Amino acid sequence: MPITVGIDVLQKASEKNYAVGAFNFNNMETLQAILEAASELDAPVIVEASEGAVKYAGASMLFNMVQALASQISIPVVLHLDHGKDFSLIMTALRAGFTSVMIDASSFPFEENIRQTKRIVDIAHAMGVSVEAELGTLKGIEDSVSVDERNATLINPQQAVTFVSETGVDYLAPAVGTSHGAFKYKGESRIDYERLKEVKKLTKMPLVLHGASGVPESIVEKAERFGAQLKGAKGVSDEVLQEAVTCGINKVNTDTDLRIATVAAIREVLANHPQEIDPRKILGPARTAMKEVVKHRIGLLGSTGKA
Ligand code: TD3
Ligand code: ZN
């Protein structure tokens, strides 16, 4: 299929109460792993590139890789810019053919977030491209965090209503207690479900969960067995993730799990076969490991068979 526009995939997910997996990539092996997994599960999928990925591989390389692979399979594939923080980066993605972009002005005051988001919405919509924006700060919530602190960091549901109507954004990433990377929580993983449900009830729009990686113990252990140092790594448990989907999440971002799977697989090959010098024998097992991660994640989200 040709690359699909973001809202076409996420509107359905929001109406039918499931989530679509969004996976970060910056090379061929990762992209192949994501698309093979999604295709085998007959699930729509979002592949996303961060600013770092655009700098590493180039927007046009990323677009053309996705187009080449998506045209060979029959599931909807969306190409999304993750955490677009400046205007020129977003324009680069739009010109390259991305079908969804995130404008992340969440670190600015509310009014400035609205202004920057609306500017991108006007341009992207004129090009038929969907837009994601973020409200609140991505930061883990621990027991020790007070109600005041929580209100200062996490999304304010009333503000979300104003934000959506003033910007015309297509989907919203609410800060509800997750954070990026491999070290999300000191204790048990948690999300502010009540706040999330309130945002869904008031906005009725597709919602996005950032910092959603599970950081599975088995993969962390394997990476550590072969020399990685990941002490204290902790992610969002599968149960918490599924509850978040029940509460209204429709796009689930995963990067860290793919990174850890890659490192574990590469370390294993290098440790067990120190004479190996063929990059395909090193990156191939990483691709297989990432594919397993993607299948597991999509399986949790309810999008299997929804292509
Ligand atoms: O936007 N992203 C991907 C980039 C974060 C850097 O790892 C996410 O929300 C996914 O977060 P994670 O770290 O849980 O995979
Ligand atoms: Zn993110």
CSV table of C-alpha atoms and ligand atoms in Angstrom, one decimal:
chain,number,residue,atom,x,y,z
A,1,MET,CA,0.0,0.0,0.0
A,2,PRO,CA,1.1,3.6,-0.4
A,3,ILE,CA,2.1,5.3,2.9
A,4,THR,CA,-1.1,6.1,4.9
A,5,VAL,CA,-2.1,9.4,6.5
A,6,GLY,CA,-1.9,9.2,10.3
A,7,ILE,CA,-5.4,10.3,11.2
A,8,ASP,CA,-6.9,7.6,8.9
A,9,VAL,CA,-5.3,4.9,11.1
A,10,LEU,CA,-5.8,6.6,14.5
A,11,GLN,CA,-9.4,7.7,14.1
A,12,LYS,CA,-10.5,4.1,13.6
A,13,ALA,CA,-8.4,3.0,16.6
A,14,SER,CA,-10.0,5.7,18.8
A,15,GLU,CA,-13.5,4.7,17.7
A,16,LYS,CA,-12.9,1.0,18.2
A,17,ASN,CA,-10.8,1.3,21.4
A,18,TYR,CA,-7.5,-0.2,20.4
A,19,ALA,CA,-4.0,1.2,20.0
A,20,VAL,CA,-1.6,1.2,17.0
A,21,GLY,CA,2.1,0.5,17.7
A,22,ALA,CA,4.5,3.3,16.8
A,23,PHE,CA,8.1,2.2,16.6
A,24,ASN,CA,11.2,4.3,16.2
A,25,PHE,CA,13.7,3.4,13.4
A,26,ASN,CA,16.7,4.9,11.8
A,27,ASN,CA,18.1,2.0,9.7
A,28,MET,CA,17.0,-0.8,7.3
A,29,GLU,CA,17.1,-3.7,9.8
A,30,THR,CA,14.8,-1.9,12.3
A,31,LEU,CA,12.3,-0.9,9.6
A,32,GLN,CA,12.2,-4.4,8.2
A,33,ALA,CA,11.7,-5.9,11.7
A,34,ILE,CA,8.8,-3.5,12.4
A,35,LEU,CA,7.1,-4.0,9.0
A,36,GLU,CA,7.5,-7.8,8.9
A,37,ALA,CA,6.1,-8.2,12.4
A,38,ALA,CA,3.1,-5.9,11.7
A,39,SER,CA,2.4,-7.5,8.3
A,40,GLU,CA,2.4,-11.0,9.8
A,41,LEU,CA,-0.1,-9.9,12.4
A,42,ASP,CA,-2.2,-8.0,9.8
A,43,ALA,CA,-1.9,-4.9,12.0
A,44,PRO,CA,-1.7,-1.2,11.0
A,45,VAL,CA,1.6,0.3,12.1
A,46,ILE,CA,3.3,3.6,12.6
A,47,VAL,CA,7.0,4.0,11.9
A,48,GLU,CA,8.5,7.1,13.5
A,49,ALA,CA,11.8,9.0,13.1
A,50,SER,CA,13.1,11.3,15.7
A,51,GLU,CA,15.2,14.4,15.0
A,52,GLY,CA,18.3,12.2,15.7
A,53,ALA,CA,17.1,9.7,13.1
A,54,VAL,CA,16.6,12.4,10.5
A,55,LYS,CA,20.1,13.6,11.2
A,56,TYR,CA,21.6,10.1,11.1
A,57,ALA,CA,19.9,8.8,8.0
A,58,GLY,CA,18.4,11.7,6.2
A,59,ALA,CA,14.6,12.4,5.7
A,60,SER,CA,14.6,11.3,2.1
A,61,MET,CA,16.4,8.0,2.9
A,62,LEU,CA,13.9,7.3,5.6
A,63,PHE,CA,10.9,8.1,3.4
A,64,ASN,CA,12.2,6.1,0.5
A,65,MET,CA,13.0,3.0,2.6
A,66,VAL,CA,9.5,3.1,4.0
A,67,GLN,CA,7.9,3.6,0.6
A,68,ALA,CA,9.8,0.7,-0.9
A,69,LEU,CA,8.8,-1.7,1.9
A,70,ALA,CA,5.3,-0.4,2.4
A,71,SER,CA,4.5,-0.8,-1.3
A,72,GLN,CA,5.2,-4.6,-1.0
A,73,ILE,CA,2.7,-5.3,1.8
A,74,SER,CA,-1.0,-4.8,2.4
A,75,ILE,CA,-1.2,-3.2,5.9
A,76,PRO,CA,-1.5,0.6,6.4
A,77,VAL,CA,1.9,2.1,7.3
A,78,VAL,CA,2.2,5.7,8.6
A,79,LEU,CA,5.5,7.6,8.5
A,80,HIS,CA,5.6,9.9,11.5
A,81,LEU,CA,8.1,12.6,12.7
A,82,ASP,CA,8.6,12.0,16.5
A,83,HIS,CA,9.2,15.1,18.8
A,84,GLY,CA,9.6,17.7,16.1
A,85,LYS,CA,11.0,20.6,18.1
A,86,ASP,CA,11.8,23.1,15.5
A,87,PHE,CA,10.0,24.6,12.5
A,88,SER,CA,12.7,23.7,9.9
A,89,LEU,CA,12.9,20.1,10.9
A,90,ILE,CA,9.1,19.7,10.6
A,91,MET,CA,9.2,21.4,7.1
A,92,THR,CA,12.0,18.9,6.1
A,93,ALA,CA,9.8,16.0,7.1
A,94,LEU,CA,6.7,17.4,5.3
A,95,ARG,CA,8.7,18.0,2.1
A,96,ALA,CA,10.2,14.5,2.3
A,97,GLY,CA,6.7,13.0,2.3
A,98,PHE,CA,6.0,12.1,6.0
A,99,THR,CA,2.3,11.5,6.5
A,100,SER,CA,2.2,12.6,10.2
A,101,VAL,CA,4.3,15.0,12.2
A,102,MET,CA,4.6,15.8,15.9
A,103,ILE,CA,5.2,19.4,17.0
A,104,ASP,CA,6.5,19.1,20.5
A,105,ALA,CA,6.3,22.6,22.1
A,106,SER,CA,5.4,21.1,25.5
A,107,SER,CA,8.3,22.7,27.2
A,108,PHE,CA,6.9,26.2,26.4
A,109,PRO,CA,4.2,28.0,28.3
A,110,PHE,CA,0.6,26.9,27.4
A,111,GLU,CA,-0.1,29.9,25.1
A,112,GLU,CA,3.2,29.5,23.2
A,113,ASN,CA,2.5,25.7,22.8
A,114,ILE,CA,-0.8,26.6,21.3
A,115,ARG,CA,0.7,29.2,18.9
A,116,GLN,CA,3.5,26.9,17.7
A,117,THR,CA,1.1,23.9,17.3
A,118,LYS,CA,-1.5,25.9,15.4
A,119,ARG,CA,1.1,27.1,13.0
A,120,ILE,CA,2.2,23.6,12.1
A,121,VAL,CA,-1.4,22.3,12.0
A,122,ASP,CA,-2.3,25.0,9.4
A,123,ILE,CA,0.7,24.0,7.1
A,124,ALA,CA,0.4,20.2,7.6
A,125,HIS,CA,-3.3,20.1,7.0
A,126,ALA,CA,-2.9,22.1,3.8
A,127,MET,CA,-0.6,19.2,2.7
A,128,GLY,CA,-3.0,16.5,3.9
A,129,VAL,CA,-0.7,15.5,6.8
A,130,SER,CA,-1.8,14.8,10.4
A,131,VAL,CA,-0.4,16.5,13.5
A,132,GLU,CA,0.4,15.3,17.0
A,133,ALA,CA,1.1,17.6,19.9
A,134,GLU,CA,2.0,17.2,23.6
A,135,LEU,CA,0.7,18.7,26.8
A,136,GLY,CA,2.4,18.4,30.2
A,137,THR,CA,5.9,17.1,31.0
A,138,LEU,CA,7.0,13.5,30.6
A,139,LYS,CA,8.2,12.5,34.1
A,140,GLY,CA,7.6,9.4,36.1
A,141,ILE,CA,5.2,9.5,39.1
A,142,GLU,CA,6.3,8.0,42.3
A,143,ASP,CA,4.5,7.6,45.6
A,144,SER,CA,6.4,10.6,47.0
A,145,VAL,CA,5.0,13.0,44.4
A,146,SER,CA,2.5,15.4,45.9
A,147,VAL,CA,-0.9,16.3,44.3
A,148,ASP,CA,0.5,19.8,43.6
A,149,GLU,CA,3.6,18.4,41.9
A,150,ARG,CA,1.5,16.0,39.9
A,151,ASN,CA,-0.8,18.8,38.7
A,152,ALA,CA,2.3,20.9,37.7
A,153,THR,CA,3.8,18.1,35.6
A,154,LEU,CA,0.9,16.0,34.2
A,155,ILE,CA,-1.7,17.2,31.7
A,156,ASN,CA,-4.5,19.4,32.9
A,157,PRO,CA,-7.7,17.9,31.3
A,158,GLN,CA,-9.5,21.3,31.1
A,159,GLN,CA,-6.5,22.8,29.3
A,160,ALA,CA,-6.6,19.9,26.9
A,161,VAL,CA,-10.0,20.9,25.7
A,162,THR,CA,-8.9,24.5,25.0
A,163,PHE,CA,-5.7,23.3,23.4
A,164,VAL,CA,-7.5,21.0,21.0
A,165,SER,CA,-10.2,23.4,19.9
A,166,GLU,CA,-7.7,26.3,19.4
A,167,THR,CA,-5.1,24.3,17.5
A,168,GLY,CA,-7.1,21.8,15.5
A,169,VAL,CA,-4.5,19.1,16.3
A,170,ASP,CA,-5.4,15.6,15.2
A,171,TYR,CA,-4.1,13.6,18.2
A,172,LEU,CA,-2.7,14.5,21.6
A,173,ALA,CA,0.0,13.1,23.8
A,174,PRO,CA,-1.0,13.7,27.4
A,175,ALA,CA,1.7,13.5,30.1
A,176,VAL,CA,0.2,10.9,32.5
A,177,GLY,CA,3.2,9.6,34.4
A,178,THR,CA,5.5,7.9,31.8
A,179,SER,CA,9.0,9.0,30.8
A,180,HIS,CA,11.5,8.2,28.0
A,181,GLY,CA,14.3,5.7,28.3
A,182,ALA,CA,15.2,2.5,30.2
A,183,PHE,CA,14.9,3.9,33.8
A,184,LYS,CA,11.3,5.0,34.1
A,185,TYR,CA,10.4,4.0,37.7
A,186,LYS,CA,12.1,3.3,41.0
A,187,GLY,CA,9.1,1.3,42.3
A,188,GLU,CA,6.1,-0.2,40.4
A,189,SER,CA,5.2,1.2,37.0
A,190,ARG,CA,2.1,3.5,37.2
A,191,ILE,CA,0.0,5.8,35.1
A,192,ASP,CA,-2.6,8.3,36.2
A,193,TYR,CA,-5.6,6.5,34.7
A,194,GLU,CA,-8.2,8.9,36.1
A,195,ARG,CA,-6.5,11.8,34.4
A,196,LEU,CA,-6.2,9.9,31.2
A,197,LYS,CA,-9.9,8.9,31.2
A,198,GLU,CA,-10.9,12.5,31.9
A,199,VAL,CA,-8.8,13.7,28.9
A,200,LYS,CA,-10.5,11.1,26.7
A,201,LYS,CA,-14.0,11.9,27.9
A,202,LEU,CA,-13.5,15.6,27.3
A,203,THR,CA,-11.6,15.6,24.0
A,204,LYS,CA,-12.9,12.3,22.4
A,205,MET,CA,-9.8,12.3,20.2
A,206,PRO,CA,-7.0,9.8,19.5
A,207,LEU,CA,-4.4,9.9,22.4
A,208,VAL,CA,-0.7,9.0,22.3
A,209,LEU,CA,1.4,7.3,25.0
A,210,HIS,CA,5.1,8.3,25.0
A,211,GLY,CA,7.7,6.6,27.1
A,212,ALA,CA,5.7,3.4,26.8
A,213,SER,CA,8.5,0.8,26.6
A,214,GLY,CA,8.2,-2.3,28.8
A,215,VAL,CA,11.9,-2.8,29.3
A,216,PRO,CA,11.3,-6.6,29.6
A,217,GLU,CA,13.4,-8.2,32.3
A,218,SER,CA,14.3,-11.2,30.2
A,219,ILE,CA,15.9,-9.0,27.5
A,220,VAL,CA,17.6,-6.7,30.0
A,221,GLU,CA,19.1,-9.9,31.7
A,222,LYS,CA,20.4,-11.2,28.4
A,223,ALA,CA,22.0,-7.8,27.6
A,224,GLU,CA,23.6,-7.8,31.0
A,225,ARG,CA,24.8,-11.4,30.7
A,226,PHE,CA,26.8,-10.3,27.7
A,227,GLY,CA,28.2,-7.2,29.4
A,228,ALA,CA,25.6,-4.4,29.1
A,229,GLN,CA,25.2,-2.2,32.2
A,230,LEU,CA,21.5,-1.5,32.8
A,231,LYS,CA,21.2,-1.8,36.6
A,232,GLY,CA,17.8,-0.4,37.8
A,233,ALA,CA,16.2,-0.5,34.3
A,234,LYS,CA,12.4,-0.5,34.5
A,235,GLY,CA,9.6,0.1,32.1
A,236,VAL,CA,5.8,0.2,31.9
A,237,SER,CA,4.4,-3.3,32.7
A,238,ASP,CA,2.3,-5.0,30.1
A,239,GLU,CA,-0.7,-4.8,32.4
A,240,VAL,CA,-0.3,-1.1,33.0
A,241,LEU,CA,0.1,-0.6,29.2
A,242,GLN,CA,-3.1,-2.5,28.5
A,243,GLU,CA,-5.0,-0.6,31.1
A,244,ALA,CA,-3.8,2.7,29.4
A,245,VAL,CA,-5.3,1.4,26.1
A,246,THR,CA,-8.6,0.7,27.9
A,247,CYS,CA,-8.6,4.2,29.2
A,248,GLY,CA,-8.2,5.7,25.7
A,249,ILE,CA,-4.7,5.5,24.4
A,250,ASN,CA,-4.5,4.8,20.6
A,251,LYS,CA,-0.9,5.2,19.7
A,252,VAL,CA,1.9,3.6,21.7
A,253,ASN,CA,5.5,4.8,21.2
A,254,THR,CA,8.3,2.3,21.6
A,255,ASP,CA,12.0,2.9,21.1
A,256,THR,CA,13.9,1.7,24.2
A,257,ASP,CA,12.7,-1.9,23.9
A,258,LEU,CA,14.0,-2.1,20.3
A,259,ARG,CA,17.4,-0.6,21.5
A,260,ILE,CA,17.8,-3.1,24.3
A,261,ALA,CA,16.8,-6.1,22.1
A,262,THR,CA,19.4,-4.9,19.5
A,263,VAL,CA,22.2,-4.5,22.0
A,264,ALA,CA,21.4,-7.9,23.7
A,265,ALA,CA,21.5,-9.7,20.3
A,266,ILE,CA,24.6,-8.0,19.0
A,267,ARG,CA,26.5,-8.6,22.3
A,268,GLU,CA,25.6,-12.2,22.2
A,269,VAL,CA,26.9,-12.7,18.6
A,270,LEU,CA,30.1,-10.8,19.3
A,271,ALA,CA,30.7,-12.7,22.6
A,272,ASN,CA,30.0,-16.2,21.2
A,273,HIS,CA,31.6,-15.7,17.8
A,274,PRO,CA,34.6,-13.4,18.2
A,275,GLN,CA,35.9,-14.4,14.8
A,276,GLU,CA,32.7,-13.1,13.0
A,277,ILE,CA,33.3,-10.1,10.7
A,278,ASP,CA,30.2,-10.2,8.5
A,279,PRO,CA,27.9,-7.4,9.6
A,280,ARG,CA,24.9,-9.3,8.3
A,281,LYS,CA,25.6,-12.1,10.9
A,282,ILE,CA,25.7,-9.4,13.6
A,283,LEU,CA,22.8,-7.3,12.6
A,284,GLY,CA,20.6,-10.2,11.3
A,285,PRO,CA,20.0,-11.6,14.8
A,286,ALA,CA,19.2,-8.1,16.1
A,287,ARG,CA,16.6,-7.8,13.4
A,288,THR,CA,15.0,-11.1,14.5
A,289,ALA,CA,15.1,-10.0,18.1
A,290,MET,CA,13.4,-6.6,17.3
A,291,LYS,CA,10.7,-8.4,15.3
A,292,GLU,CA,9.8,-10.5,18.3
A,293,VAL,CA,9.6,-7.3,20.4
A,294,VAL,CA,7.3,-5.7,17.9
A,295,LYS,CA,5.0,-8.7,17.7
A,296,HIS,CA,4.7,-8.8,21.5
A,297,ARG,CA,3.9,-5.1,21.7
A,298,ILE,CA,1.3,-5.2,18.9
A,299,GLY,CA,-0.2,-8.3,20.6
A,300,LEU,CA,-0.8,-6.2,23.7
A,301,LEU,CA,-2.5,-3.3,21.9
A,302,GLY,CA,-5.5,-5.0,20.3
A,303,SER,CA,-4.5,-4.0,16.7
A,304,THR,CA,-3.8,-7.5,15.5
A,305,GLY,CA,-6.1,-8.2,12.5
A,306,LYS,CA,-7.2,-4.5,12.2
A,307,ALA,CA,-5.3,-3.7,8.9
B,1,TD3,O1,9.1,9.3,21.5
B,1,TD3,N1,9.5,8.2,21.9
B,1,TD3,C1,10.7,7.6,21.3
B,1,TD3,C2,12.0,8.4,21.5
B,1,TD3,C3,12.4,8.4,23.0
B,1,TD3,C4,13.9,8.1,23.2
B,1,TD3,O2,14.1,6.7,23.6
B,1,TD3,C5,8.9,7.5,22.9
B,1,TD3,O3,8.0,8.0,23.5
B,1,TD3,C6,9.3,6.1,23.3
B,1,TD3,O4,9.8,6.1,24.6
B,1,TD3,P1,10.6,4.8,25.2
B,1,TD3,O5,11.9,5.3,25.7
B,1,TD3,O6,9.7,4.3,26.3
B,1,TD3,O7,10.7,3.7,24.2
B,2,ZN,ZN,8.3,10.4,23.1
